[in-house]
Coordinates of C-alpha atoms and ligand atoms in Angstrom, one line a residue:
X18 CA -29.5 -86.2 -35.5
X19 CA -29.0 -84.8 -38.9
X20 CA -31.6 -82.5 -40.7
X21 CA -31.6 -83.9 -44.4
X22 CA -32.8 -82.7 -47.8
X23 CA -35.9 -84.5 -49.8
X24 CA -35.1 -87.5 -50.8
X25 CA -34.4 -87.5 -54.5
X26 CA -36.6 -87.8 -57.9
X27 CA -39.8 -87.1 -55.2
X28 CA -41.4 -83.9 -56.2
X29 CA -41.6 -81.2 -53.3
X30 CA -45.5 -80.6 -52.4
X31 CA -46.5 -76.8 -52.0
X32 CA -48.7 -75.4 -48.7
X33 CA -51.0 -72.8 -47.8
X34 CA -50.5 -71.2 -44.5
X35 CA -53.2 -71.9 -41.6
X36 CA -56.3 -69.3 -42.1
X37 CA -54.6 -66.7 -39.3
X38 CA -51.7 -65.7 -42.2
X39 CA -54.0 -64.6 -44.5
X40 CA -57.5 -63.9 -43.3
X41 CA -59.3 -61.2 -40.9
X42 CA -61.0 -61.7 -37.8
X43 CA -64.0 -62.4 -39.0
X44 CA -62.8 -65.0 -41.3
X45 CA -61.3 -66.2 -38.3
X46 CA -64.8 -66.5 -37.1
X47 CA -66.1 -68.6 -40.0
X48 CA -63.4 -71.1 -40.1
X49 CA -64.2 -71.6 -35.9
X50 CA -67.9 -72.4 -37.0
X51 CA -66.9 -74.4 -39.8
X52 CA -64.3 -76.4 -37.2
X53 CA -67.3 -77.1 -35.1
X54 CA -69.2 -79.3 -37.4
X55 CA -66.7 -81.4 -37.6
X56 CA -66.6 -83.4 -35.1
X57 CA -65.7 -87.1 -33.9
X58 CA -69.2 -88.8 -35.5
X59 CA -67.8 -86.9 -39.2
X60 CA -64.6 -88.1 -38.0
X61 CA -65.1 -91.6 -36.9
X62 CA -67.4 -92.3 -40.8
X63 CA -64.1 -91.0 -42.6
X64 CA -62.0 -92.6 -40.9
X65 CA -63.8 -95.8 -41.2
X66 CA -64.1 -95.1 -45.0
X67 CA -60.2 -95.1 -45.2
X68 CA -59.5 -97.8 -42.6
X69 CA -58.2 -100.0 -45.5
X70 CA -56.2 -97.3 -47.6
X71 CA -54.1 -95.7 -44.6
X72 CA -52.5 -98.8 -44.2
X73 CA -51.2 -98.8 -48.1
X74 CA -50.5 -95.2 -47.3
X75 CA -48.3 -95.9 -44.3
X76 CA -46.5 -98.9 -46.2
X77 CA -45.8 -96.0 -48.6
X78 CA -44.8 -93.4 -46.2
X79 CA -42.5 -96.1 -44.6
X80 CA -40.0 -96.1 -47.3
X81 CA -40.0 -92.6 -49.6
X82 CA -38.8 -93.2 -52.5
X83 CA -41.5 -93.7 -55.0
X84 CA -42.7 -90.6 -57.1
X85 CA -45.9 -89.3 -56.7
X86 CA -46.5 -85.6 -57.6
X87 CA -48.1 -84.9 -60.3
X88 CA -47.2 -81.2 -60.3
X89 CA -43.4 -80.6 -60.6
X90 CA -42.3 -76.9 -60.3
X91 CA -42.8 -75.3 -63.8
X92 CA -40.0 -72.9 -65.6
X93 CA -41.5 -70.7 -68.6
X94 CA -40.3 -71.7 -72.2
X95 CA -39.3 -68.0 -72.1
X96 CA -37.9 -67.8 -68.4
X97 CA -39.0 -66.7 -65.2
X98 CA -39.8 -62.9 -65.9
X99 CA -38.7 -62.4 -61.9
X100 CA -35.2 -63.3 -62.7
X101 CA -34.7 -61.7 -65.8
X102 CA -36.2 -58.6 -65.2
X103 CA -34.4 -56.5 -63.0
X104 CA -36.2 -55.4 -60.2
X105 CA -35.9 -52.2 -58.5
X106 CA -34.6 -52.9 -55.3
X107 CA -31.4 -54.4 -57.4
X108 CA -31.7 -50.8 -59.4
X109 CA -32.1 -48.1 -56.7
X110 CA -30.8 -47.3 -53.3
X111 CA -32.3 -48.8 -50.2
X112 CA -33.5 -47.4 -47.3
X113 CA -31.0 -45.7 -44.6
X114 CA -29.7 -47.3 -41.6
X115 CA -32.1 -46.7 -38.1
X116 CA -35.1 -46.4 -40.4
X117 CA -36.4 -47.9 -37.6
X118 CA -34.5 -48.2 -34.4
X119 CA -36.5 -51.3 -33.4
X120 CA -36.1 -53.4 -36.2
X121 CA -39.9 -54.6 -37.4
X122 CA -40.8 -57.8 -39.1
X123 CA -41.4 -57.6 -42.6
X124 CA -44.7 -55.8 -43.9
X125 CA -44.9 -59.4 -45.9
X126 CA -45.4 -61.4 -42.5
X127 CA -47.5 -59.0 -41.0
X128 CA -50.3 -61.4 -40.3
X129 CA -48.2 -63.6 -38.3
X130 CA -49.8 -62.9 -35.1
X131 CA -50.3 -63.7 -31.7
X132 CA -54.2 -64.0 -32.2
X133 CA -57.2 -64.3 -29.1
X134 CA -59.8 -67.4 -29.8
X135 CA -63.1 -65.5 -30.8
X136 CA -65.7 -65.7 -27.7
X137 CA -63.5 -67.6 -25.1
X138 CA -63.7 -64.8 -22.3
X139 CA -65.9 -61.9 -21.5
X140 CA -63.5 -59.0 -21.4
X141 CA -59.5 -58.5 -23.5
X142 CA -58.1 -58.0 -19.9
X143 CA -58.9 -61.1 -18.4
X144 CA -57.8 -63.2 -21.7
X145 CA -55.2 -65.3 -23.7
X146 CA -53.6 -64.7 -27.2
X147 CA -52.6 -67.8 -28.4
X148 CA -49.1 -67.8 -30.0
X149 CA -48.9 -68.4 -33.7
X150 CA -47.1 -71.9 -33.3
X151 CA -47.9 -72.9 -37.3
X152 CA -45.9 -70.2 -38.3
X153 CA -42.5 -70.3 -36.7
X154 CA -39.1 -72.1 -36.7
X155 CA -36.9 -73.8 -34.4
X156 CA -37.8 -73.3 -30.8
X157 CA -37.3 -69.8 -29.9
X158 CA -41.0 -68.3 -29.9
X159 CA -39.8 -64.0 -30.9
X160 CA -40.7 -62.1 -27.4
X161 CA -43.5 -60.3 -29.6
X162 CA -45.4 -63.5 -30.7
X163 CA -44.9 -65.1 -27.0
X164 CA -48.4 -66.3 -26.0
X165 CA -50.3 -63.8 -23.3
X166 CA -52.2 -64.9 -20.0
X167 CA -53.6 -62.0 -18.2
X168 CA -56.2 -62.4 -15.5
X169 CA -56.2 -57.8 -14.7
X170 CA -55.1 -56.6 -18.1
X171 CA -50.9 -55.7 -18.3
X172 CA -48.9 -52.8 -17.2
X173 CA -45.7 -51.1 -18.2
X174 CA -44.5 -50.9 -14.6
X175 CA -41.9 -48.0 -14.2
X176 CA -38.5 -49.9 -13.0
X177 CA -37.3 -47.9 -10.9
X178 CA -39.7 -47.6 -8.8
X179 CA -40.7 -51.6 -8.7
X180 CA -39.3 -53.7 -5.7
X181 CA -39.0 -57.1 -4.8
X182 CA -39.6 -58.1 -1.0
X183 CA -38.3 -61.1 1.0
X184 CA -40.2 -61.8 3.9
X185 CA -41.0 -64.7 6.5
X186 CA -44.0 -65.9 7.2
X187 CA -43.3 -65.6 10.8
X188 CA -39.8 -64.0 12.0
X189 CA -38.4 -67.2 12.8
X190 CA -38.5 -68.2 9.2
X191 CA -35.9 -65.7 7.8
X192 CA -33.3 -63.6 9.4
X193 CA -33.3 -61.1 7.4
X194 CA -36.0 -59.6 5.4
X195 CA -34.9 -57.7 2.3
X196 CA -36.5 -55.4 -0.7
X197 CA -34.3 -55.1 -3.9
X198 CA -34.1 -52.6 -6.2
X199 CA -34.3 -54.2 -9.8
X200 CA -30.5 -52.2 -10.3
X201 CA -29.7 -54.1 -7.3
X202 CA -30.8 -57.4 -8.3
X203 CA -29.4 -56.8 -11.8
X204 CA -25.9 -56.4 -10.2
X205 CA -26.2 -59.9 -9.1
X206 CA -24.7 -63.1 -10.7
X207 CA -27.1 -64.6 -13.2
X208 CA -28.6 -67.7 -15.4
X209 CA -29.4 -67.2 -18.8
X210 CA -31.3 -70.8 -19.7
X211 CA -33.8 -71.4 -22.1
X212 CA -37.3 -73.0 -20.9
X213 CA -40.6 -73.6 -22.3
X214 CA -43.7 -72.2 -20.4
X215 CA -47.0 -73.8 -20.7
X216 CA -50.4 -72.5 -19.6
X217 CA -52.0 -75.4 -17.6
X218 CA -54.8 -74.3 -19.6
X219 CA -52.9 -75.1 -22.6
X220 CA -55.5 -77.5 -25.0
X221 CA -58.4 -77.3 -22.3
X222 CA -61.0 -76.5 -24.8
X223 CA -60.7 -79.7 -26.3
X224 CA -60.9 -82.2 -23.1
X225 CA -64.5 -83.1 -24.8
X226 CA -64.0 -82.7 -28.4
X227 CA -62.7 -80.9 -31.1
X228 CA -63.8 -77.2 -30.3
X229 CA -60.9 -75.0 -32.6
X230 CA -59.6 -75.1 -36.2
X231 CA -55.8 -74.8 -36.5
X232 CA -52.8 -75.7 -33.7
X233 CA -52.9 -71.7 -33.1
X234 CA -55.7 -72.2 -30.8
X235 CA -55.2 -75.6 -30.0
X236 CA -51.6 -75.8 -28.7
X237 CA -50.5 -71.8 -28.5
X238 CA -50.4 -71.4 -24.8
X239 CA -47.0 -72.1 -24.8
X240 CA -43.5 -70.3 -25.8
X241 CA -39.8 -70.8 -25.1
X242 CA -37.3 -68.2 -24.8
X243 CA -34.3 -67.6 -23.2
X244 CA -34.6 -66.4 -19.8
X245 CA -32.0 -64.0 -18.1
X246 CA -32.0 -63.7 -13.9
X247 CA -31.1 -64.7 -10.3
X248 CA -31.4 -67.6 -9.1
X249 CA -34.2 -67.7 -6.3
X250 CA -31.8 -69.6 -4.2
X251 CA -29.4 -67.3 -3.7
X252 CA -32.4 -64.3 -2.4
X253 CA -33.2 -66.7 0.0
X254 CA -29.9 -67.3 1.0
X255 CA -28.8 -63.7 1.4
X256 CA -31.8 -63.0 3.4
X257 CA -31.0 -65.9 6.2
X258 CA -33.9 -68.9 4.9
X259 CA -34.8 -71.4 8.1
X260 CA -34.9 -74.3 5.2
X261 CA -35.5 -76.7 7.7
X262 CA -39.1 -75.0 8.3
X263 CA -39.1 -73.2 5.7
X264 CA -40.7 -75.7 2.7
X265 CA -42.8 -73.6 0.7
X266 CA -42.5 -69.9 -0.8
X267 CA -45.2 -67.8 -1.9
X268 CA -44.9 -65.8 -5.1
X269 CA -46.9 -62.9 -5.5
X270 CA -47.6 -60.1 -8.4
X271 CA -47.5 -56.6 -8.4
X272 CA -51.5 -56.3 -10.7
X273 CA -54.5 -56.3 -9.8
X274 CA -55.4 -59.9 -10.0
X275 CA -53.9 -60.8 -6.8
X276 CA -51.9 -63.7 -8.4
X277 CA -50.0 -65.8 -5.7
X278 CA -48.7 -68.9 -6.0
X279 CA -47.0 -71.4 -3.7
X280 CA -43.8 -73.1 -5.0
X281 CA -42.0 -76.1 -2.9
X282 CA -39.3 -75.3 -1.7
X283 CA -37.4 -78.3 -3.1
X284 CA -38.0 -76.8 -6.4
X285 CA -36.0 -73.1 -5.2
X286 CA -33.3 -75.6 -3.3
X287 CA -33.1 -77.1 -7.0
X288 CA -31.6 -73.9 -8.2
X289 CA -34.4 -74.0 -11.2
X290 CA -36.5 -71.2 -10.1
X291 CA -35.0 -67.8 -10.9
X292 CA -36.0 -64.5 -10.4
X293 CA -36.0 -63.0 -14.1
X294 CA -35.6 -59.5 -15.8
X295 CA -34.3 -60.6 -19.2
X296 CA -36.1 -62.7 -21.9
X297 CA -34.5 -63.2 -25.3
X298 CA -31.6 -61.1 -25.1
X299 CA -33.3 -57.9 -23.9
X300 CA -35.4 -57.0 -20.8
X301 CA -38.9 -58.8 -20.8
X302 CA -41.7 -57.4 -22.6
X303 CA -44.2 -55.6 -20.3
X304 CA -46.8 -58.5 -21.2
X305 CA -44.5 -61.1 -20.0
X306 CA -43.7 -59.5 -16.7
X307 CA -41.7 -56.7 -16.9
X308 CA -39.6 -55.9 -15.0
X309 CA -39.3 -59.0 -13.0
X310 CA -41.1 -62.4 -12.8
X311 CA -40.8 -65.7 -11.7
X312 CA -39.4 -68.6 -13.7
X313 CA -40.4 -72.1 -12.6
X314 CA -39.2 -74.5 -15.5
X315 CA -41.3 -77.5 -16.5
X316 CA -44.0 -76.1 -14.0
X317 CA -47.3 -74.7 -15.5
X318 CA -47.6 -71.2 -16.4
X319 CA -49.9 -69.5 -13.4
X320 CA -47.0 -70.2 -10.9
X321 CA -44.5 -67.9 -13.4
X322 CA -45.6 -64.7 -11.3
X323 CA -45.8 -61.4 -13.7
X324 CA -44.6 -58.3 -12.3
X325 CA -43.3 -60.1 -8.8
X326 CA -43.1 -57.7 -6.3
X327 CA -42.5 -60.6 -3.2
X328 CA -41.6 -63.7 -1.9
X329 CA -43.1 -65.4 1.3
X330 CA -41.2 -68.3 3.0
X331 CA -43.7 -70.2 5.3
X332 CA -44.5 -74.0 6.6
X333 CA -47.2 -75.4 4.6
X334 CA -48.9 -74.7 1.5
X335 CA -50.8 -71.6 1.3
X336 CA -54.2 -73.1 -0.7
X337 CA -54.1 -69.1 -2.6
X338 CA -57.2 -68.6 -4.8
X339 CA -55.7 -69.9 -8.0
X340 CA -55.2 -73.1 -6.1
X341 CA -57.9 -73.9 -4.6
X342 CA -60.6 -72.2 -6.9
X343 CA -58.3 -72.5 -10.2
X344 CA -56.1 -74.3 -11.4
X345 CA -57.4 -77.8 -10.4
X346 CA -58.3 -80.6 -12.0
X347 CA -62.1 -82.0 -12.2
X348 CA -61.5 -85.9 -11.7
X349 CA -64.4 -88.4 -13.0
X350 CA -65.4 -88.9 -9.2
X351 CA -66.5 -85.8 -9.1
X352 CA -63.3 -84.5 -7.1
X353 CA -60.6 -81.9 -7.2
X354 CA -57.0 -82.9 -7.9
X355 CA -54.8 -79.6 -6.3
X356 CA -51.2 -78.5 -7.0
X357 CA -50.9 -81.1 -10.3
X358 CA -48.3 -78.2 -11.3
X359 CA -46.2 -80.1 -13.9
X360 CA -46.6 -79.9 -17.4
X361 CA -46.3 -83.4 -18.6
X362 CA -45.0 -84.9 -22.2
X363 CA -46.4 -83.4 -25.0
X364 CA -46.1 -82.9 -28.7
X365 CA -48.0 -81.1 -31.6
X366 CA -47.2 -81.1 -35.5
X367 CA -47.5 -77.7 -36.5
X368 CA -46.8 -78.7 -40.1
X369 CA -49.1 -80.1 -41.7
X370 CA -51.7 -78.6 -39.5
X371 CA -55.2 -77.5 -39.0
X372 CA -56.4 -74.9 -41.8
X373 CA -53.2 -75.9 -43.7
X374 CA -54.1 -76.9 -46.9
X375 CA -51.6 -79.2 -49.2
X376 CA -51.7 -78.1 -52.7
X377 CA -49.7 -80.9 -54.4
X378 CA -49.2 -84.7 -53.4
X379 CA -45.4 -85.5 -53.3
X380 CA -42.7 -84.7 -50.2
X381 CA -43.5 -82.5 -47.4
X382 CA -41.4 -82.4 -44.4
X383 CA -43.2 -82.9 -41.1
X384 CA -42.4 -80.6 -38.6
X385 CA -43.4 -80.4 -35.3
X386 CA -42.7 -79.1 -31.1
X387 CA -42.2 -81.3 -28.1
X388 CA -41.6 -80.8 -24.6
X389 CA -41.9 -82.4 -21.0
X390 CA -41.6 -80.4 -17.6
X391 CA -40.2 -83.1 -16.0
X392 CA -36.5 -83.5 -18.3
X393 CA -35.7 -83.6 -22.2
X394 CA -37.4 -84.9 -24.5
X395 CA -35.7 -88.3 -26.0
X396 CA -37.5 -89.4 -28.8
X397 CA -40.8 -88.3 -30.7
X398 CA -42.7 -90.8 -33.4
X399 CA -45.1 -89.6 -35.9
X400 CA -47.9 -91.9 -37.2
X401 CA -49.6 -91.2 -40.6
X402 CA -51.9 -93.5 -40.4
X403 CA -54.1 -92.6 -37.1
X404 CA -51.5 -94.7 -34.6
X405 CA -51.7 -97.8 -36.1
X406 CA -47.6 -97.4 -37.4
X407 CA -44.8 -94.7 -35.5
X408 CA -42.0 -93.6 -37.5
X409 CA -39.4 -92.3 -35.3
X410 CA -38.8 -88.6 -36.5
X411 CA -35.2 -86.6 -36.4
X412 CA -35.0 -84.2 -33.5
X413 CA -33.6 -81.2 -34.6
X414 CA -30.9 -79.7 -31.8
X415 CA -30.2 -78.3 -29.4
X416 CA -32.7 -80.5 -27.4
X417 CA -32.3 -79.1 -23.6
X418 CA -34.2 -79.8 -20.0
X419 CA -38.0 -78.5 -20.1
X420 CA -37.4 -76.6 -23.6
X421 CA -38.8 -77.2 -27.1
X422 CA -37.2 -79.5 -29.3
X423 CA -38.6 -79.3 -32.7
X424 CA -38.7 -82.6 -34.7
X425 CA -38.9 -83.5 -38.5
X426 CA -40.0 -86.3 -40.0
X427 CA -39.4 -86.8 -44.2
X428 CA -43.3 -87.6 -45.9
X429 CA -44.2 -88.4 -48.9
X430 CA -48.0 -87.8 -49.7
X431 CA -50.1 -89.9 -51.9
X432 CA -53.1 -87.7 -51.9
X433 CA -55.2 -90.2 -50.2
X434 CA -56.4 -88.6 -46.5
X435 CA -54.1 -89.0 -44.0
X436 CA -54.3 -89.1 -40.0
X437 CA -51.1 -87.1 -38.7
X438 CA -50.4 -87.6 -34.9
X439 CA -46.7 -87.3 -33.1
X440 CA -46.0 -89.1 -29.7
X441 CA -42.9 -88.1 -27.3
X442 CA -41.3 -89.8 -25.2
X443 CA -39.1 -87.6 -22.0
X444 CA -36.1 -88.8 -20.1
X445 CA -38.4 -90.0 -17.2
X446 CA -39.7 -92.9 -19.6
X447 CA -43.0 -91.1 -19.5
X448 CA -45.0 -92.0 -23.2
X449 CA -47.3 -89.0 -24.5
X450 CA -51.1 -90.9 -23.9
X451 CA -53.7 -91.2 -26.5
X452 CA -56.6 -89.6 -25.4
X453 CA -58.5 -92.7 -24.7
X454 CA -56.1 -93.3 -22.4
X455 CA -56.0 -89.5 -20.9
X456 CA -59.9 -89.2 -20.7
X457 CA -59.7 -93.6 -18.9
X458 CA -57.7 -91.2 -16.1
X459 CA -59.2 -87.9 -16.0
X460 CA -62.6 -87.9 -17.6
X461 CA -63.9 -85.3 -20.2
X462 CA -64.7 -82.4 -17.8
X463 CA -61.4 -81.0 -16.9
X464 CA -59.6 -77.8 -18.3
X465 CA -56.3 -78.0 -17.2
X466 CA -53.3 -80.5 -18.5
X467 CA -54.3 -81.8 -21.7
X468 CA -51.4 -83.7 -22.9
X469 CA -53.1 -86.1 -25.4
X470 CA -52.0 -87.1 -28.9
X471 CA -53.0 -84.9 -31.6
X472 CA -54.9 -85.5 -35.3
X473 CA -54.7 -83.6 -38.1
X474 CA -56.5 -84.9 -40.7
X475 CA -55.3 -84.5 -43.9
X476 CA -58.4 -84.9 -46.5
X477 CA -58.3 -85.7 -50.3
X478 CA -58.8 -81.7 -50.9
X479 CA -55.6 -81.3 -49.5
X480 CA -57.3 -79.3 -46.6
X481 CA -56.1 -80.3 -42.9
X482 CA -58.9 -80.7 -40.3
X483 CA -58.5 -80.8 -36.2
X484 CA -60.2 -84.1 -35.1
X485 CA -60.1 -86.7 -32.6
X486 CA -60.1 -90.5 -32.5
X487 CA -62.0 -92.3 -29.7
Ligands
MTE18 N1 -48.8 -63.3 -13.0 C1 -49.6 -62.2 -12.7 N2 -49.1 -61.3 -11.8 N3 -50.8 -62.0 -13.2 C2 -51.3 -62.9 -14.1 O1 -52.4 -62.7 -14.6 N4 -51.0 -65.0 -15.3 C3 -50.4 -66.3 -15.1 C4 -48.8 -66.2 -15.1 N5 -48.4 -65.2 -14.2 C5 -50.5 -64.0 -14.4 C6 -49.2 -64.2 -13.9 C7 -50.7 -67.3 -16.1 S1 -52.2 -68.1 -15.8 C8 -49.9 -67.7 -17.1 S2 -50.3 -69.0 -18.1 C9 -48.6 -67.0 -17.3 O2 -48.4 -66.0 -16.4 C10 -48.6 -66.5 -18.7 O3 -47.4 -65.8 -19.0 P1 -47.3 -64.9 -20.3 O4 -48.4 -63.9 -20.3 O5 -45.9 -64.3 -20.2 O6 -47.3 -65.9 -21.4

């Protein structure tokens, strides 16, 4: 579909970044506490309040073409002094080629930042930074902004002296156990495809309420790039696989955290999962990996092994520590729901979002990321009005199998407060639930697989709140 520009004689709103642009840790700290007080009681009494206005509003959002702003961008009587005074970069020379010889980010957008949530874990090793989803484009998340999971801390393994083992579980299983060199596998025919990965984890903290401020922390588990590698399929193949018997592979790392996985073999036979050394264009960054891990598109994060130093072929599933003690879902029976590995349809706006603040009513463009592990994503609505009316919003290409697609949606804002949500839909038919439908499944006490519509409330001051409707 067609990106298109504001609709005319509508003036163009202005907005202030999410808190993490602009403020320190600290002032992180704050705007957490201040996100805790308001919860779904606050919530429930404004929306109540509003009930009968959102449903003007949304008759007005329908159709935007009525003029609303009351600020209109201002030029001086005597001009803009930035145009008509030279300024010295126009004047003098620039700086020399290979200044740098790793290009840097402006010093202006130095506070764009994969950020940790304050107090979520005991120790920076065994942690998450949360990728700063509110302040990108498109659907490629830059390798240095990609969202960390560690559960040892990271290393800067030494290539050349990193291997990658095939082996059976028993001998029957494969004919041929092998140990590449990365050069080796690098010599290889490869994929280059571009996936999403999620941490399962991804929006745990708010299975019981609204616990962070801004779709950093709420949503930035997750990042797309463009992953380079062999396909798994073709390992297994050279090393002789009994496929018959052989239905399950085990994935393990080369750190400290012991991190194995087991991956159906249906998945491998797919020729999905690939062995990957490249992310983005270059080789993957030693957070993500580096040299080699495991790409499993539109399954959750954990089973992308970091740093994979071998693969086990065996019969059954191998009930690993981070399947049977992580990684599963609490049920309201009181049970454990194992191996729930894919990531289901989800979507977040990211603009307008939490610590956002509108300055001006008029046209803002929504923007937002979707994503399903189990195809592409077909269609995403966005509601204005807390899910009582769906707009359906442009999807902005290329939309591809278990990637972002980023969505827009034209708004006109009356200044009246506003409940934001988007819905997707996936090319299984599969509708992104509210989260009185998620929590009517799964209860309130789980962490993992959180894929329940999001609010943003958008409040007379302009300032946008995370919050949840029951
Ligand atoms: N692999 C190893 N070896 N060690 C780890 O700690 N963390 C897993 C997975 N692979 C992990 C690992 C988890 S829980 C997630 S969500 C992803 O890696 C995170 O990948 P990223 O750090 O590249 O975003």
């Amino acid at each position: 579909m067609r990106d298109s520009p504001p609709p005319t004689g509508i003036a163009v709103g202005r907005l202030v970044n999410a808190p993490e642009n602009f403020i320190d840790a600290c002032g992180v700290r704050a705007v957490f506490a201040e996100a805790r007080q308001g919860r779904r009681d606050f919530i429930r009494r404004a929306f109540a309040a509003t009930a009968t206005a959102t449903a003007a509003v949304a008759a007005a959002a329908a159709v935007p073409v009525v003029a609303v702003a009351a600020v209109v961008p201002v030029v001086p009587d005597d001009g803009d002094p930035e145009i008509l005074n030279l300024p010295e970069h126009t004047l003098g020379l620039g700086q020399p080629v290979v200044t740098d010889g790793y290009g840097l980010p402006s010093k202006y957008e130095r506070n764009v930042q994969r950020r940790q949530s304050p107090g979520l874990t005991q120790t920076t090793q065994a942690s998450v930074s949360f990728a700063p989803l509110q302040s990108l484009f498109g659907i490629v998340t830059p390798s240095g902004l990609h969202f960390e999971r560690h559960h040892q801390g990271w290393w800067d393994i030494d290539p050349s002296r990193h291997r990658l083992m095939l082996n059976g579980s028993d001998d029957t299983l494969m004919k041929k156990p092998l140990v590449f060199t990365v050069d080796e596998l690098m010599r290889l025919p490869s994929v280059s495809r571009f996936h999403f990965i999620e941490c399962g984890a991804n929006t745990g903290m708010e299975w019981g309420n609204v616990a962070v401020p801004t779709c950093q922390y709420s949503h930035g588990m997750i990042s797309c790039s463009e992953f380079t590698g062999v396909p798994l399929k073709l390992l297994l193949d050279m090393a002789g696989v009994d496929y018959k018997r052989g239905r399950f592979v085990l994935a393990e790392g080369a750190d400290g955290s012991s991190m194995t996985r087991t991956i159906p073999m249906e998945l491998v036979e797919s020729g999905e999962v690939f062995v990957a050394y490249g992310q983005n264009g270059e080789m993957l960054r030693p957070e993500n990996g580096y040299p080699l891990r495991l790409v499993v598109p539109g399954v959750q994060g954990v089973s992308w092994v970091k740093w994979l130093r071998r693969i086990e072929v065996g019969d059954q599933p191998y009930g690993a520590k981070d399947e049977v003690l992580h990684y599963i879902d609490l049920m309201p029976g009181g049970m454990h729901r194992q191996y729930s590995s894919t990531q289901e349809c989800k979507s977040v706006v990211t603009t307008p979002s939490g610590g956002q603040v509108l300055l001006d009513k008029g046209f803002y463009s929504i923007s937002g990321l979707a994503w399903s592990g189990r195809g592409k994503v077909t269609r995403v609505d966005v509601s204005v009005d807390g899910g009582r009316n769906w707009r359906t919003a442009r999807l902005q290409g290329p939309v591809m199998d278990k990637c972002l697609t980023r969505f827009q949606l034209d708004w006109v804002w009356d200044g009246r407060p506003t409940l934001i949500q988007s819905r997707a839909v996936d090319s299984t038919g599969y509708v992104q639930p509210t989260y009185r439908q998620l929590r009517g499944v799964r209860g309130t006490r789980s962490i993992y697989h959180n894929h329940s519509i999001q609010t943003w409330l958008v409040q007379e001051s302009g300032e946008v709140k995370n919050v949840q409707l029951s």
